[in-house]
JSON list of C-alpha atoms in Angstrom, two decimals:
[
{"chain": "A", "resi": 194, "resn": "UNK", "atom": "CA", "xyz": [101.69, 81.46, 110.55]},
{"chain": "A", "resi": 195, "resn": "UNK", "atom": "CA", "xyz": [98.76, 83.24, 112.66]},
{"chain": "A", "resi": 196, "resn": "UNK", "atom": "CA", "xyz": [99.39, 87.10, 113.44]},
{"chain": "A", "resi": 197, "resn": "UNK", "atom": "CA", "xyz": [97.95, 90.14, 112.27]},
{"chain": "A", "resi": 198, "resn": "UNK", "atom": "CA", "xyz": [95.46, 92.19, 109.95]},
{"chain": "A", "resi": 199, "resn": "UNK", "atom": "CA", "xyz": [97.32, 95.84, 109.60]},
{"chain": "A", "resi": 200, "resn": "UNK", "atom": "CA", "xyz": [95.77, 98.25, 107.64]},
{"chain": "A", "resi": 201, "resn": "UNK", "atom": "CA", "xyz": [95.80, 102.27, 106.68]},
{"chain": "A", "resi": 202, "resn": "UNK", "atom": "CA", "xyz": [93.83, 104.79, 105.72]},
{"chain": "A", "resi": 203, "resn": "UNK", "atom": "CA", "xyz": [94.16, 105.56, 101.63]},
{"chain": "A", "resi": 204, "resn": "UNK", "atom": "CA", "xyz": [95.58, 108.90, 102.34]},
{"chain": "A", "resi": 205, "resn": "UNK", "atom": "CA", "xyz": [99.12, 109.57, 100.89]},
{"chain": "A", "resi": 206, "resn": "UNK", "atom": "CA", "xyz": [101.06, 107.56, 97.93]},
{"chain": "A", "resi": 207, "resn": "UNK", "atom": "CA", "xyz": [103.67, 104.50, 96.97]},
{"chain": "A", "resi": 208, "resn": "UNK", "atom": "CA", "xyz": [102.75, 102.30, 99.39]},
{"chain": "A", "resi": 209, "resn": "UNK", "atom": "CA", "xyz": [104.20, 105.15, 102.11]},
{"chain": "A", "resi": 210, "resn": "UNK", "atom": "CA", "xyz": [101.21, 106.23, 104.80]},
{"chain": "A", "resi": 211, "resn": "UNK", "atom": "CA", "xyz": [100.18, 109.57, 105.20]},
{"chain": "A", "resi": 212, "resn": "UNK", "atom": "CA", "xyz": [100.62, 111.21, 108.89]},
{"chain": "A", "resi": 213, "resn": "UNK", "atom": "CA", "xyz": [98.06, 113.12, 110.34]},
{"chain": "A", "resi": 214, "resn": "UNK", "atom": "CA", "xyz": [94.29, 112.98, 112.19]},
{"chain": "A", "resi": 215, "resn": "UNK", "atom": "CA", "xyz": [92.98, 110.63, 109.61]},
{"chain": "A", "resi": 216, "resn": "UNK", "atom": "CA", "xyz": [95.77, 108.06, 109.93]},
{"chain": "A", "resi": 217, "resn": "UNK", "atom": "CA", "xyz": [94.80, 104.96, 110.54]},
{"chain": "A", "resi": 218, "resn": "UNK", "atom": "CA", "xyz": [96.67, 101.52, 110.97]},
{"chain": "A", "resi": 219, "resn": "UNK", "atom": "CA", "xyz": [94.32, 98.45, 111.70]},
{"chain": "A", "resi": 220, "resn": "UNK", "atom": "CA", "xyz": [96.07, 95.09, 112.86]},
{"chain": "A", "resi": 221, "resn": "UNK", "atom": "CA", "xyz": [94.47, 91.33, 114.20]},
{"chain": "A", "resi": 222, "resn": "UNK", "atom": "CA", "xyz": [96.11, 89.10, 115.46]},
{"chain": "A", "resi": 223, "resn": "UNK", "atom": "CA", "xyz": [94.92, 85.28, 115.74]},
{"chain": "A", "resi": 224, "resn": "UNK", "atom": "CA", "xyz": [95.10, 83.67, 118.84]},
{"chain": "A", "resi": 225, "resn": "UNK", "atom": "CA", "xyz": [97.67, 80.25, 117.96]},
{"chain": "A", "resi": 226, "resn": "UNK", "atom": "CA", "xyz": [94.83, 77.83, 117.78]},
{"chain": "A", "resi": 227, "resn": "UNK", "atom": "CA", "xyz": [95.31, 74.08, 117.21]},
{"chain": "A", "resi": 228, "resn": "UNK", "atom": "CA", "xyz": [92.28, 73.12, 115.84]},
{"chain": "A", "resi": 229, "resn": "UNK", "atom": "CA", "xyz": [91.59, 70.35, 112.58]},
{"chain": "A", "resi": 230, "resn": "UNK", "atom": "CA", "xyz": [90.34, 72.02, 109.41]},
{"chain": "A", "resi": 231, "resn": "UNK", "atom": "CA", "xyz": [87.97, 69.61, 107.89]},
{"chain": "A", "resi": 232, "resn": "UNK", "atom": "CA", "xyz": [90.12, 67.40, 108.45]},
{"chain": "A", "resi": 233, "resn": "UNK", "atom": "CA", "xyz": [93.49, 68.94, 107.71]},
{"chain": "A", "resi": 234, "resn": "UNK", "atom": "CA", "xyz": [96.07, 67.87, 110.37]},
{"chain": "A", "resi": 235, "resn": "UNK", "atom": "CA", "xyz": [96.01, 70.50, 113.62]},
{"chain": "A", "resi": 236, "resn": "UNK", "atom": "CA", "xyz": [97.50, 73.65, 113.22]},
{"chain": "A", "resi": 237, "resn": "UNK", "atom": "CA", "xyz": [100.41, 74.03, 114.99]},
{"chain": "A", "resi": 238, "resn": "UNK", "atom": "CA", "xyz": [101.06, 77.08, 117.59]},
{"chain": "A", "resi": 239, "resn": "UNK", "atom": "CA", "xyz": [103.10, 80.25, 115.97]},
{"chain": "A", "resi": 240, "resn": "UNK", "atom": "CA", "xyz": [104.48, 82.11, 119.19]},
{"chain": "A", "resi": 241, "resn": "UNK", "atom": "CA", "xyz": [106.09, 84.67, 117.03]},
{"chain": "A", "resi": 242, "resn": "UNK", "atom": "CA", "xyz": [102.92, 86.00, 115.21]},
{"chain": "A", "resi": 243, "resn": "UNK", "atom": "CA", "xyz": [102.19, 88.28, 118.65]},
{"chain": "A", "resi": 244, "resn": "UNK", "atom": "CA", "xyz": [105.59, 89.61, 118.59]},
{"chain": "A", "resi": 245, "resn": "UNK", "atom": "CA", "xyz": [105.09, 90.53, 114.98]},
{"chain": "A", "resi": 246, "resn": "UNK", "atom": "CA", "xyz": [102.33, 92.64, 115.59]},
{"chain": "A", "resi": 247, "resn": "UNK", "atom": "CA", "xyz": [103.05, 94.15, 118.49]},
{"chain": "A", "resi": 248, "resn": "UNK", "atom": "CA", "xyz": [106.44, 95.17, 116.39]},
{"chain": "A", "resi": 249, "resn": "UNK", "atom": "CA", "xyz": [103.88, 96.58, 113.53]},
{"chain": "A", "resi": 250, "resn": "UNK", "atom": "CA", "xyz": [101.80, 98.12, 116.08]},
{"chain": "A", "resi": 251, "resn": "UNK", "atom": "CA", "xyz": [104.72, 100.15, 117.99]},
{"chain": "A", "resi": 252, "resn": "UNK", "atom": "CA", "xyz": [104.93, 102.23, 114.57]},
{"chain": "A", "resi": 253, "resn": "UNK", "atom": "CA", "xyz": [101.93, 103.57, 114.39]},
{"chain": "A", "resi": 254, "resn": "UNK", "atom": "CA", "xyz": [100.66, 106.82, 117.18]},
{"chain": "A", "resi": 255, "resn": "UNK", "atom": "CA", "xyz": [97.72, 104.70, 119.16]},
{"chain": "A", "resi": 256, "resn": "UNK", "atom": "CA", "xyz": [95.21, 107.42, 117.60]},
{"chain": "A", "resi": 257, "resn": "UNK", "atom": "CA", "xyz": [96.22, 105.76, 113.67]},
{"chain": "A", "resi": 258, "resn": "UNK", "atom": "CA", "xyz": [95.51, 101.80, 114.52]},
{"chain": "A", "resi": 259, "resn": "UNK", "atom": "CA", "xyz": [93.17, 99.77, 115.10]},
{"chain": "A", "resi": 260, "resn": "UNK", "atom": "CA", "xyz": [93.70, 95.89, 116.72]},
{"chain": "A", "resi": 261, "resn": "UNK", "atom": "CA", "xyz": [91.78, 93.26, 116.52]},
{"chain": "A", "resi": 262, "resn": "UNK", "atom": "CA", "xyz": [93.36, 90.43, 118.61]},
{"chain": "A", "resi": 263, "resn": "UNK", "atom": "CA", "xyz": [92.87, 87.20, 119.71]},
{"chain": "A", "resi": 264, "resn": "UNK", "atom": "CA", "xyz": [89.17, 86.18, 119.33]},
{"chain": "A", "resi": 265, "resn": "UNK", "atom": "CA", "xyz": [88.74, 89.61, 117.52]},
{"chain": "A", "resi": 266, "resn": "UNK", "atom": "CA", "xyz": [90.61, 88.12, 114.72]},
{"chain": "A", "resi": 267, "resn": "UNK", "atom": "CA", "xyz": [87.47, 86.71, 113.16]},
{"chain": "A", "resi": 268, "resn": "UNK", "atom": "CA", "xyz": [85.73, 86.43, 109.84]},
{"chain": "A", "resi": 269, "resn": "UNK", "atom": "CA", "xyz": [83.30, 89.28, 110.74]},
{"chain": "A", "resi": 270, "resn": "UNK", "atom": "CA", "xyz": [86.64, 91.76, 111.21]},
{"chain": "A", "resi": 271, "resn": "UNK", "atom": "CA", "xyz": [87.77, 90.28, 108.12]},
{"chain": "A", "resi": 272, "resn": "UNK", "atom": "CA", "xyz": [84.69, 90.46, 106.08]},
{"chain": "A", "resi": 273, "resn": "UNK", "atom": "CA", "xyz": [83.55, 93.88, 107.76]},
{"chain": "A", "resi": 274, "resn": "UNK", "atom": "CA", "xyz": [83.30, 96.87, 105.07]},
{"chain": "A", "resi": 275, "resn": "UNK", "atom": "CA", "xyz": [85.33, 99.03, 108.02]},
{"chain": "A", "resi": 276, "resn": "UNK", "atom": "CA", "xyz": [88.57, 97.56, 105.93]},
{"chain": "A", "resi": 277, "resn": "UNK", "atom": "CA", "xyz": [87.74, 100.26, 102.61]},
{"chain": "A", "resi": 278, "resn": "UNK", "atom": "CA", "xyz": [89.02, 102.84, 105.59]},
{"chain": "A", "resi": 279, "resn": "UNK", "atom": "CA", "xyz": [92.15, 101.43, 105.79]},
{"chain": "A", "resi": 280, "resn": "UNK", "atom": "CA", "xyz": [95.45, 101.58, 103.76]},
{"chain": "A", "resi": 281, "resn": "UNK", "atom": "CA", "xyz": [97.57, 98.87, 104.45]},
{"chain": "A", "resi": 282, "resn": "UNK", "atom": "CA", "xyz": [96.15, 95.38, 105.76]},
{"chain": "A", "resi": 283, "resn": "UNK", "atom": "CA", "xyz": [98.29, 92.91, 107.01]},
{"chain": "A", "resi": 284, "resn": "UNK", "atom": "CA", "xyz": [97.44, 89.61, 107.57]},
{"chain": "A", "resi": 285, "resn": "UNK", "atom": "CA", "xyz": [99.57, 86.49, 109.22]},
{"chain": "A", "resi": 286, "resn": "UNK", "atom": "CA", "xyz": [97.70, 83.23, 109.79]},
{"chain": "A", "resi": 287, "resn": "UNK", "atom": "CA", "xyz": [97.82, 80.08, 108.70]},
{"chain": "A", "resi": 288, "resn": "UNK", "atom": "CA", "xyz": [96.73, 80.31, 104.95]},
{"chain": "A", "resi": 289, "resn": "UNK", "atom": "CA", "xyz": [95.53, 76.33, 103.31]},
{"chain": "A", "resi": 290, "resn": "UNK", "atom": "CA", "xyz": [96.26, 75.76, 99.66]},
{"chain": "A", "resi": 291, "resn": "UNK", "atom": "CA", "xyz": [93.22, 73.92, 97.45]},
{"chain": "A", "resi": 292, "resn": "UNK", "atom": "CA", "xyz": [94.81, 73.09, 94.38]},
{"chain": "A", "resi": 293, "resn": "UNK", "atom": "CA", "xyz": [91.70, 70.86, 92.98]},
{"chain": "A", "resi": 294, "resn": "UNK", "atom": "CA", "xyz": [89.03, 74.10, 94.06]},
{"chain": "A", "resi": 295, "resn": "UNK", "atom": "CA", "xyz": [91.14, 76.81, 94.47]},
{"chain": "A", "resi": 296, "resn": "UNK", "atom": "CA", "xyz": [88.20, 78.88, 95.52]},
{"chain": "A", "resi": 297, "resn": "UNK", "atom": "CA", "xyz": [87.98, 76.96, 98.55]},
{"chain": "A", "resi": 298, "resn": "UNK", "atom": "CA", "xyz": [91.48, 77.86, 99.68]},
{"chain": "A", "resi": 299, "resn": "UNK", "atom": "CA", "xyz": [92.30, 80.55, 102.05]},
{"chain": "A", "resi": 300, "resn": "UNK", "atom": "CA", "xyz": [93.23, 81.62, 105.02]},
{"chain": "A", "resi": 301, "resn": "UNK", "atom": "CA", "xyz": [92.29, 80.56, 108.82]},
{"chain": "A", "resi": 302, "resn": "UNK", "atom": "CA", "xyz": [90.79, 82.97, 111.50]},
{"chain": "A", "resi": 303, "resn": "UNK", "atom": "CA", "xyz": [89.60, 82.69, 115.16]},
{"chain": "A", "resi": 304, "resn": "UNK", "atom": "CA", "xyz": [87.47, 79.33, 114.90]},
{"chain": "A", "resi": 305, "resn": "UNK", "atom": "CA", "xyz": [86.42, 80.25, 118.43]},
{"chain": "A", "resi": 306, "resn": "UNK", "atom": "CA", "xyz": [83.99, 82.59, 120.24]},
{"chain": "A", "resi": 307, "resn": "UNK", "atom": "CA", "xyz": [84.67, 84.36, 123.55]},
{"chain": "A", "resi": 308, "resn": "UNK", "atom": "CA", "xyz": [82.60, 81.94, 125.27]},
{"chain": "A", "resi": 309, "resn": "UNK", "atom": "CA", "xyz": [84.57, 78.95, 123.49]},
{"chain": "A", "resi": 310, "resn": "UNK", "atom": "CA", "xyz": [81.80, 77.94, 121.44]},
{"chain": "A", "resi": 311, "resn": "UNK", "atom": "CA", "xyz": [83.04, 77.12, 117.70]},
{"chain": "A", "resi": 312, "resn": "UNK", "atom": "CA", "xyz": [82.60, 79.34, 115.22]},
{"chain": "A", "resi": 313, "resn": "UNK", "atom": "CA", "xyz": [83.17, 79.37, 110.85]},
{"chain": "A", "resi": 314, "resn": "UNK", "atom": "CA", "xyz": [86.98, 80.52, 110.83]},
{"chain": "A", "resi": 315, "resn": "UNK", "atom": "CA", "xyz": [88.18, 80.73, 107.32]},
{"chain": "A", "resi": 316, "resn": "UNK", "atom": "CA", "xyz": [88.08, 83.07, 104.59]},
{"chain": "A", "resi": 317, "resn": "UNK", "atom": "CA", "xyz": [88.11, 81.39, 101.56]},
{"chain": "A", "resi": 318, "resn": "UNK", "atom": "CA", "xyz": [89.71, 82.64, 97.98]},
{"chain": "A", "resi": 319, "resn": "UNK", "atom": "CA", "xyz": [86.02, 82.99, 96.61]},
{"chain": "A", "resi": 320, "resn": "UNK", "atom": "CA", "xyz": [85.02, 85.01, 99.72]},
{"chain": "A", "resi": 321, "resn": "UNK", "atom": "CA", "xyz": [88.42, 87.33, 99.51]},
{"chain": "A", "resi": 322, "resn": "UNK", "atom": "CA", "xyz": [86.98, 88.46, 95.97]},
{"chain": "A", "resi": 323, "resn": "UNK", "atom": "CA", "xyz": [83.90, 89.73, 97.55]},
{"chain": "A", "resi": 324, "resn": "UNK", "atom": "CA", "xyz": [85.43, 92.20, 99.98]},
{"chain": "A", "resi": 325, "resn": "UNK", "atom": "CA", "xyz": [85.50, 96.09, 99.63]},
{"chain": "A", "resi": 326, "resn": "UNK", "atom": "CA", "xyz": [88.82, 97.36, 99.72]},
{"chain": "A", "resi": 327, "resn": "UNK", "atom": "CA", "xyz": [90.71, 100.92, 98.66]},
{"chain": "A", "resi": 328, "resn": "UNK", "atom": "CA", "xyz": [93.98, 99.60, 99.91]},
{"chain": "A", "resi": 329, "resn": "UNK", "atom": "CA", "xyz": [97.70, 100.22, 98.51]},
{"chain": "A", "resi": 330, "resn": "UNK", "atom": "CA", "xyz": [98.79, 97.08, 100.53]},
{"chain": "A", "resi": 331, "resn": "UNK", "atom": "CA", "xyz": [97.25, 94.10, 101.22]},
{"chain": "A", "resi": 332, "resn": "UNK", "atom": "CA", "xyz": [100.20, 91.68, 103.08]},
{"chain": "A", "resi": 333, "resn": "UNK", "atom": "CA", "xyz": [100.02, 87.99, 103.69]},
{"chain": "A", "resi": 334, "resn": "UNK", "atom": "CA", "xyz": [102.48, 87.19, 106.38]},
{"chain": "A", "resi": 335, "resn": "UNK", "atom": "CA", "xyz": [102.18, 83.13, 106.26]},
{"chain": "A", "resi": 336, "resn": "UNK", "atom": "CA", "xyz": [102.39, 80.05, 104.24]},
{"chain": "A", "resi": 337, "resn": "UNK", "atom": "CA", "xyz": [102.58, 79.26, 100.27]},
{"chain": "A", "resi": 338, "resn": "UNK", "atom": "CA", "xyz": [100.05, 82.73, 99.64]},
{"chain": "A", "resi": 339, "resn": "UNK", "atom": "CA", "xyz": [100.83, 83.62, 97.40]},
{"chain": "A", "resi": 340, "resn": "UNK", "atom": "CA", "xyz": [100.39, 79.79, 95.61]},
{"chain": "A", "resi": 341, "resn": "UNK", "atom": "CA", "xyz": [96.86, 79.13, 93.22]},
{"chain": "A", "resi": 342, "resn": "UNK", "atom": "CA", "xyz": [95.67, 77.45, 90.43]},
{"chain": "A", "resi": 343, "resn": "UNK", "atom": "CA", "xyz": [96.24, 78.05, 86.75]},
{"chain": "A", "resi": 344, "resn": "UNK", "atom": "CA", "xyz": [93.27, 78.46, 84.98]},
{"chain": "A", "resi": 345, "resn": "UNK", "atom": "CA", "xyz": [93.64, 78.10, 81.35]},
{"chain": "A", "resi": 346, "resn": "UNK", "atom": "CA", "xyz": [92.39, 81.69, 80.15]},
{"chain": "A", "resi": 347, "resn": "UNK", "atom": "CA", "xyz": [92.06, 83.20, 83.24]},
{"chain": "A", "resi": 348, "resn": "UNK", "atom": "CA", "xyz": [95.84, 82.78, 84.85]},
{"chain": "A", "resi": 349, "resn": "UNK", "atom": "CA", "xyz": [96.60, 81.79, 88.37]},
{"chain": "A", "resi": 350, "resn": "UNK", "atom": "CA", "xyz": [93.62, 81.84, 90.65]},
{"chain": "A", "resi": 351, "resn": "UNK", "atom": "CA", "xyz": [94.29, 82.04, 94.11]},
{"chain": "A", "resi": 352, "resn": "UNK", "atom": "CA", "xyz": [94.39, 84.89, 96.90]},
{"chain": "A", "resi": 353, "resn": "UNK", "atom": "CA", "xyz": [96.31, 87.43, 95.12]},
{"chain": "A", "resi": 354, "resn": "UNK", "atom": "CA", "xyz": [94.24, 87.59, 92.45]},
{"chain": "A", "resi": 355, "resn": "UNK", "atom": "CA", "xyz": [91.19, 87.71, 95.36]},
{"chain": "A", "resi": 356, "resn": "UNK", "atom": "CA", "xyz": [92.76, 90.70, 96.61]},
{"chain": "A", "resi": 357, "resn": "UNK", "atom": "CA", "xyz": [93.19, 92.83, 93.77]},
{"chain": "A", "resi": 358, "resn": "UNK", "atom": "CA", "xyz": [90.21, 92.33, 92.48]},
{"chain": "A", "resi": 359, "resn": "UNK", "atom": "CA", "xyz": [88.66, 93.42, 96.20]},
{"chain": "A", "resi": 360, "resn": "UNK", "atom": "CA", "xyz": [90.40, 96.46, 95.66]},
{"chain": "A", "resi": 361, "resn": "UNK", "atom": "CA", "xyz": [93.55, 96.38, 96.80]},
{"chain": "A", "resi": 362, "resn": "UNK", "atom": "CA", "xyz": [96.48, 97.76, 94.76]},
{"chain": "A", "resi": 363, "resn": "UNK", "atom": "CA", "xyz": [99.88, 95.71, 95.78]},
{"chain": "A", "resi": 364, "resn": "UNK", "atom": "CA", "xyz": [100.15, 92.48, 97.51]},
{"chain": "A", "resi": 365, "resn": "UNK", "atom": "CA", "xyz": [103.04, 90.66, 98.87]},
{"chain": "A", "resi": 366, "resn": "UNK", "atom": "CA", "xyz": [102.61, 87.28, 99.34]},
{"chain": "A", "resi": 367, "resn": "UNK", "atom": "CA", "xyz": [104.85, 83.90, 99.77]},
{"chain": "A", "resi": 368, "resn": "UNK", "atom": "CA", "xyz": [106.05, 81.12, 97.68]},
{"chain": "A", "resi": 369, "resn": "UNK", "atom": "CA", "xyz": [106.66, 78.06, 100.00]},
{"chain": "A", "resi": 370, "resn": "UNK", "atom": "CA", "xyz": [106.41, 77.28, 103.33]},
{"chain": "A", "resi": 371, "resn": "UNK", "atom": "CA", "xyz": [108.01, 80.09, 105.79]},
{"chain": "A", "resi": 372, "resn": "UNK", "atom": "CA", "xyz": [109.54, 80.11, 109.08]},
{"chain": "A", "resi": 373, "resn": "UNK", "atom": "CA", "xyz": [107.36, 81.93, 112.09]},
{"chain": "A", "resi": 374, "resn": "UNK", "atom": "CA", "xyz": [110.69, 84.02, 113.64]},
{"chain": "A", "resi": 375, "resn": "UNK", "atom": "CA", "xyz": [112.28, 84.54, 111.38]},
{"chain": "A", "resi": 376, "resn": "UNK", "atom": "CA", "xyz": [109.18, 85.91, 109.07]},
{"chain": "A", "resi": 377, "resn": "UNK", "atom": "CA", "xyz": [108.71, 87.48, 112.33]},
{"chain": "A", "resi": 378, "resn": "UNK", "atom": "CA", "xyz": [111.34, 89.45, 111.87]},
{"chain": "A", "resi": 379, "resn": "UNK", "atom": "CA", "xyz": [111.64, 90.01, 108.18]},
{"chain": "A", "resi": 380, "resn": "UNK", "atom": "CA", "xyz": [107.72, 91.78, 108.43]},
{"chain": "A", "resi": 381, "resn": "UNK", "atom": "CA", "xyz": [109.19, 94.17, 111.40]},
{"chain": "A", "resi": 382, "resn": "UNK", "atom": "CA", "xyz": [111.21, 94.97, 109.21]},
{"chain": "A", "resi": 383, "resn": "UNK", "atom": "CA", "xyz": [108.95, 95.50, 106.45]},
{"chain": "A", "resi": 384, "resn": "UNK", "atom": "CA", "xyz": [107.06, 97.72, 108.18]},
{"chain": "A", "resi": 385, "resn": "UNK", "atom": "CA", "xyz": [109.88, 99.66, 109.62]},
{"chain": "A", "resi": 386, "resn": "UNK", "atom": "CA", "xyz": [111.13, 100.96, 106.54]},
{"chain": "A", "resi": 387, "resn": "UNK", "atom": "CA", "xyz": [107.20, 101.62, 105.48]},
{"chain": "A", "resi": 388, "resn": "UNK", "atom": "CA", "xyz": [106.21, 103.30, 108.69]},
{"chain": "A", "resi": 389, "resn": "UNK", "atom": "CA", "xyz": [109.16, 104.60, 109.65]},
{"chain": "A", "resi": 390, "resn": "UNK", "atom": "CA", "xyz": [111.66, 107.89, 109.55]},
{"chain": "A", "resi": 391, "resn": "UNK", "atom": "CA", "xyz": [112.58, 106.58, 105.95]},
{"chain": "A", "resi": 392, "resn": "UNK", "atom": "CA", "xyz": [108.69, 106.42, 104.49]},
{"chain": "A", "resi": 393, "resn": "UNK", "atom": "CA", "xyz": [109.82, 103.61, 101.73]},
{"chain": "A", "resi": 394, "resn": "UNK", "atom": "CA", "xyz": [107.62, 102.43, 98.89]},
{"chain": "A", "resi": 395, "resn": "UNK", "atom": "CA", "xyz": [106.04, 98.51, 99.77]},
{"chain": "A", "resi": 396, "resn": "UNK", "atom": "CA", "xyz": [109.14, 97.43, 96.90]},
{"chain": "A", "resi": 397, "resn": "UNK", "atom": "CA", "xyz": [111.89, 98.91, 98.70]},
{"chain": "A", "resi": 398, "resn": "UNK", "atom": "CA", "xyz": [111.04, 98.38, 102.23]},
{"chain": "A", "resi": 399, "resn": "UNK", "atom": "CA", "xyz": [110.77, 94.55, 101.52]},
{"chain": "A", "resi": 400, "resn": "UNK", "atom": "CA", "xyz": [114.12, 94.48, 99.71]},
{"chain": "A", "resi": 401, "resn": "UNK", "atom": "CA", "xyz": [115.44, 96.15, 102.81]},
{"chain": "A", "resi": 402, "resn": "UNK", "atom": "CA", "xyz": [114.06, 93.73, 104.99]},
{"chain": "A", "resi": 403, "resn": "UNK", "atom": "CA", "xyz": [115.12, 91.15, 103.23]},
{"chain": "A", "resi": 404, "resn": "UNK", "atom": "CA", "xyz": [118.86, 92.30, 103.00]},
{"chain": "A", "resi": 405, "resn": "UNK", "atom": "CA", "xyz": [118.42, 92.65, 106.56]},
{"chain": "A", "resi": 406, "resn": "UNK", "atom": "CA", "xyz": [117.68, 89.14, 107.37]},
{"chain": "A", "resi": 407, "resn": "UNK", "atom": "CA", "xyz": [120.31, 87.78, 104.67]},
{"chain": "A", "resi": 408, "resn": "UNK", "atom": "CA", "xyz": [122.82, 89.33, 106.86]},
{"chain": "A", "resi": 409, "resn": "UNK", "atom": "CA", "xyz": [121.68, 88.23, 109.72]},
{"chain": "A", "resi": 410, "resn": "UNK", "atom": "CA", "xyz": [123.39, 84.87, 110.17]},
{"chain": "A", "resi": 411, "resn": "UNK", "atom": "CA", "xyz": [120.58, 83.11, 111.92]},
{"chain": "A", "resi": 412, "resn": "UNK", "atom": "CA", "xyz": [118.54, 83.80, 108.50]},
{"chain": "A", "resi": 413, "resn": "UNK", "atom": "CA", "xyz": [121.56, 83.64, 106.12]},
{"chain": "A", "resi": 414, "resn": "UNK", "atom": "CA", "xyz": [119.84, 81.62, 103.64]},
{"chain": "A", "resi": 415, "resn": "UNK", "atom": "CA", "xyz": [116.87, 82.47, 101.24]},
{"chain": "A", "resi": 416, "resn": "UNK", "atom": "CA", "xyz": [114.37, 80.01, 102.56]},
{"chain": "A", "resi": 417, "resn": "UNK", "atom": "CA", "xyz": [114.19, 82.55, 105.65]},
{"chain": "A", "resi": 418, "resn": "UNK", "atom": "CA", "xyz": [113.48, 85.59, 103.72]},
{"chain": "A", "resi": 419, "resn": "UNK", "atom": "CA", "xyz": [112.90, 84.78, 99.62]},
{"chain": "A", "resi": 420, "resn": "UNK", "atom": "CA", "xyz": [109.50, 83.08, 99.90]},
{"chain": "A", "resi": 421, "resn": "UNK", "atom": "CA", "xyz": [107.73, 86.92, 99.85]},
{"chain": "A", "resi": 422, "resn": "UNK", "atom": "CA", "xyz": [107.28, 88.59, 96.40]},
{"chain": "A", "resi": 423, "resn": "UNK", "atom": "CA", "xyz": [105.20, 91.82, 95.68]},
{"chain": "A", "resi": 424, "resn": "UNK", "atom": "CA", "xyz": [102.57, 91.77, 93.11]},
{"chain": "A", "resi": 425, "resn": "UNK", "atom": "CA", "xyz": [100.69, 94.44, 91.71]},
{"chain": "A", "resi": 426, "resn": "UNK", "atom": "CA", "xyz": [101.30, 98.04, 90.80]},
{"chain": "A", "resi": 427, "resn": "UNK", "atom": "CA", "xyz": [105.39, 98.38, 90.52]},
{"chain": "A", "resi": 428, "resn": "UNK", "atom": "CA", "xyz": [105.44, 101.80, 91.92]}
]
């Protein structure tokens, strides 16, 4: 999956974003590239990941988000200490599992420049544990995320663990393989019930969202909408 980097300023509490002047909602979204990772098969096109963050997008007032699209979705906007401002950060991209180094897995960002000329593109798990964050949700809208290596002593080390040591508070990541419309849909929702009239906590609004895609028939069964767990803080 390749879509978007979301975030919120760390006003307010539970997961819910404050409303006001200093609101702020940040999202990228990658460009579908099909390009070889060091010599991982091509990535294949995700048409939904646009939809989803235009749907993410639409819930914030333009004055509280920030977009960074297409060839803005890069490492600098990922690496960039501008994300400590921000509440919520969303991510959906193609994420690559390293289950040898787990360090070196991660997640896959423009690997272009405006001009076309090739650029580094991923973010690796030892990278993630560098970044400054004061988030209370850090989101990983895409493949096996959630996935790592157990270190005897030390637990699973992978991206979650990245991310909350970065800073962040909650994460909600996947367990296998997911499906781009339908997690398409199932983040929408997500963010509906976060962002929206009802102001849920991260925990509720994804067991909305996922009751709302199990009753959908098109996304009847788990695989569609059971992959994403949230870690972290339970409140």
């Amino acid at each position: 999956r390749v879509t978007a980097d979301l975030g919120h300023n760390a006003g307010g509490h539970h997961g819910v974003p404050t409303v006001g002047a200093a609101e702020k909602i940040s999202a990228s979204n990658i460009d579908e590239q099909a390009k070889l990772l060091d010599g991982l098969p091509p990535l294949p096109r995700l048409p939904y990941t646009r939809q989803e963050a235009d749907a993410i997008l639409a819930l914030a007032p333009p004055t509280g988000r920030k977009a960074a699209l297409g060839f803005e979705a890069n490492r600098a906007a990922a690496m960039s200490d501008d994300l400590m401002n921000y509440r919520i950060i969303h991510f959906a991209t193609h994420s690559f599992l390293d289950s040898t180094h787990p360090e070196l897995s991660g997640i896959a960002l423009s690997m272009l420049d405006r001009q076309g000329r090739p650029q580094e593109g991923f973010l690796r798990a030892h990278e993630i544990f560098n970044l400054k964050l004061d988030s209370e949700l850090v989101v990983l809208s895409g493949c096996r995320t959630g996935l790592g290596k157990e270190v005897k002593g030390e637990g699973l080390y992978g991206m979650t663990r990245g991310f909350m040591y970065a800073g962040a508070k909650r994460v909600v990541v996947s367990l296998w393989d997911v499906q781009d419309q339908a997690t398409a849909r199932l983040m929408s929702d997500l963010y509906r019930g976060i962002l929206g009239p009802k102001r849920l906590a991260a925990g509720a609004a994804l067991r909305a969202a996922q009751i709302a895609s199990w009753r959908d028939p098109r996304w009847h069964a788990p695989y569609y909408w059971a992959a994403f767990v949230l870690q972290g803080e339970p409140r």
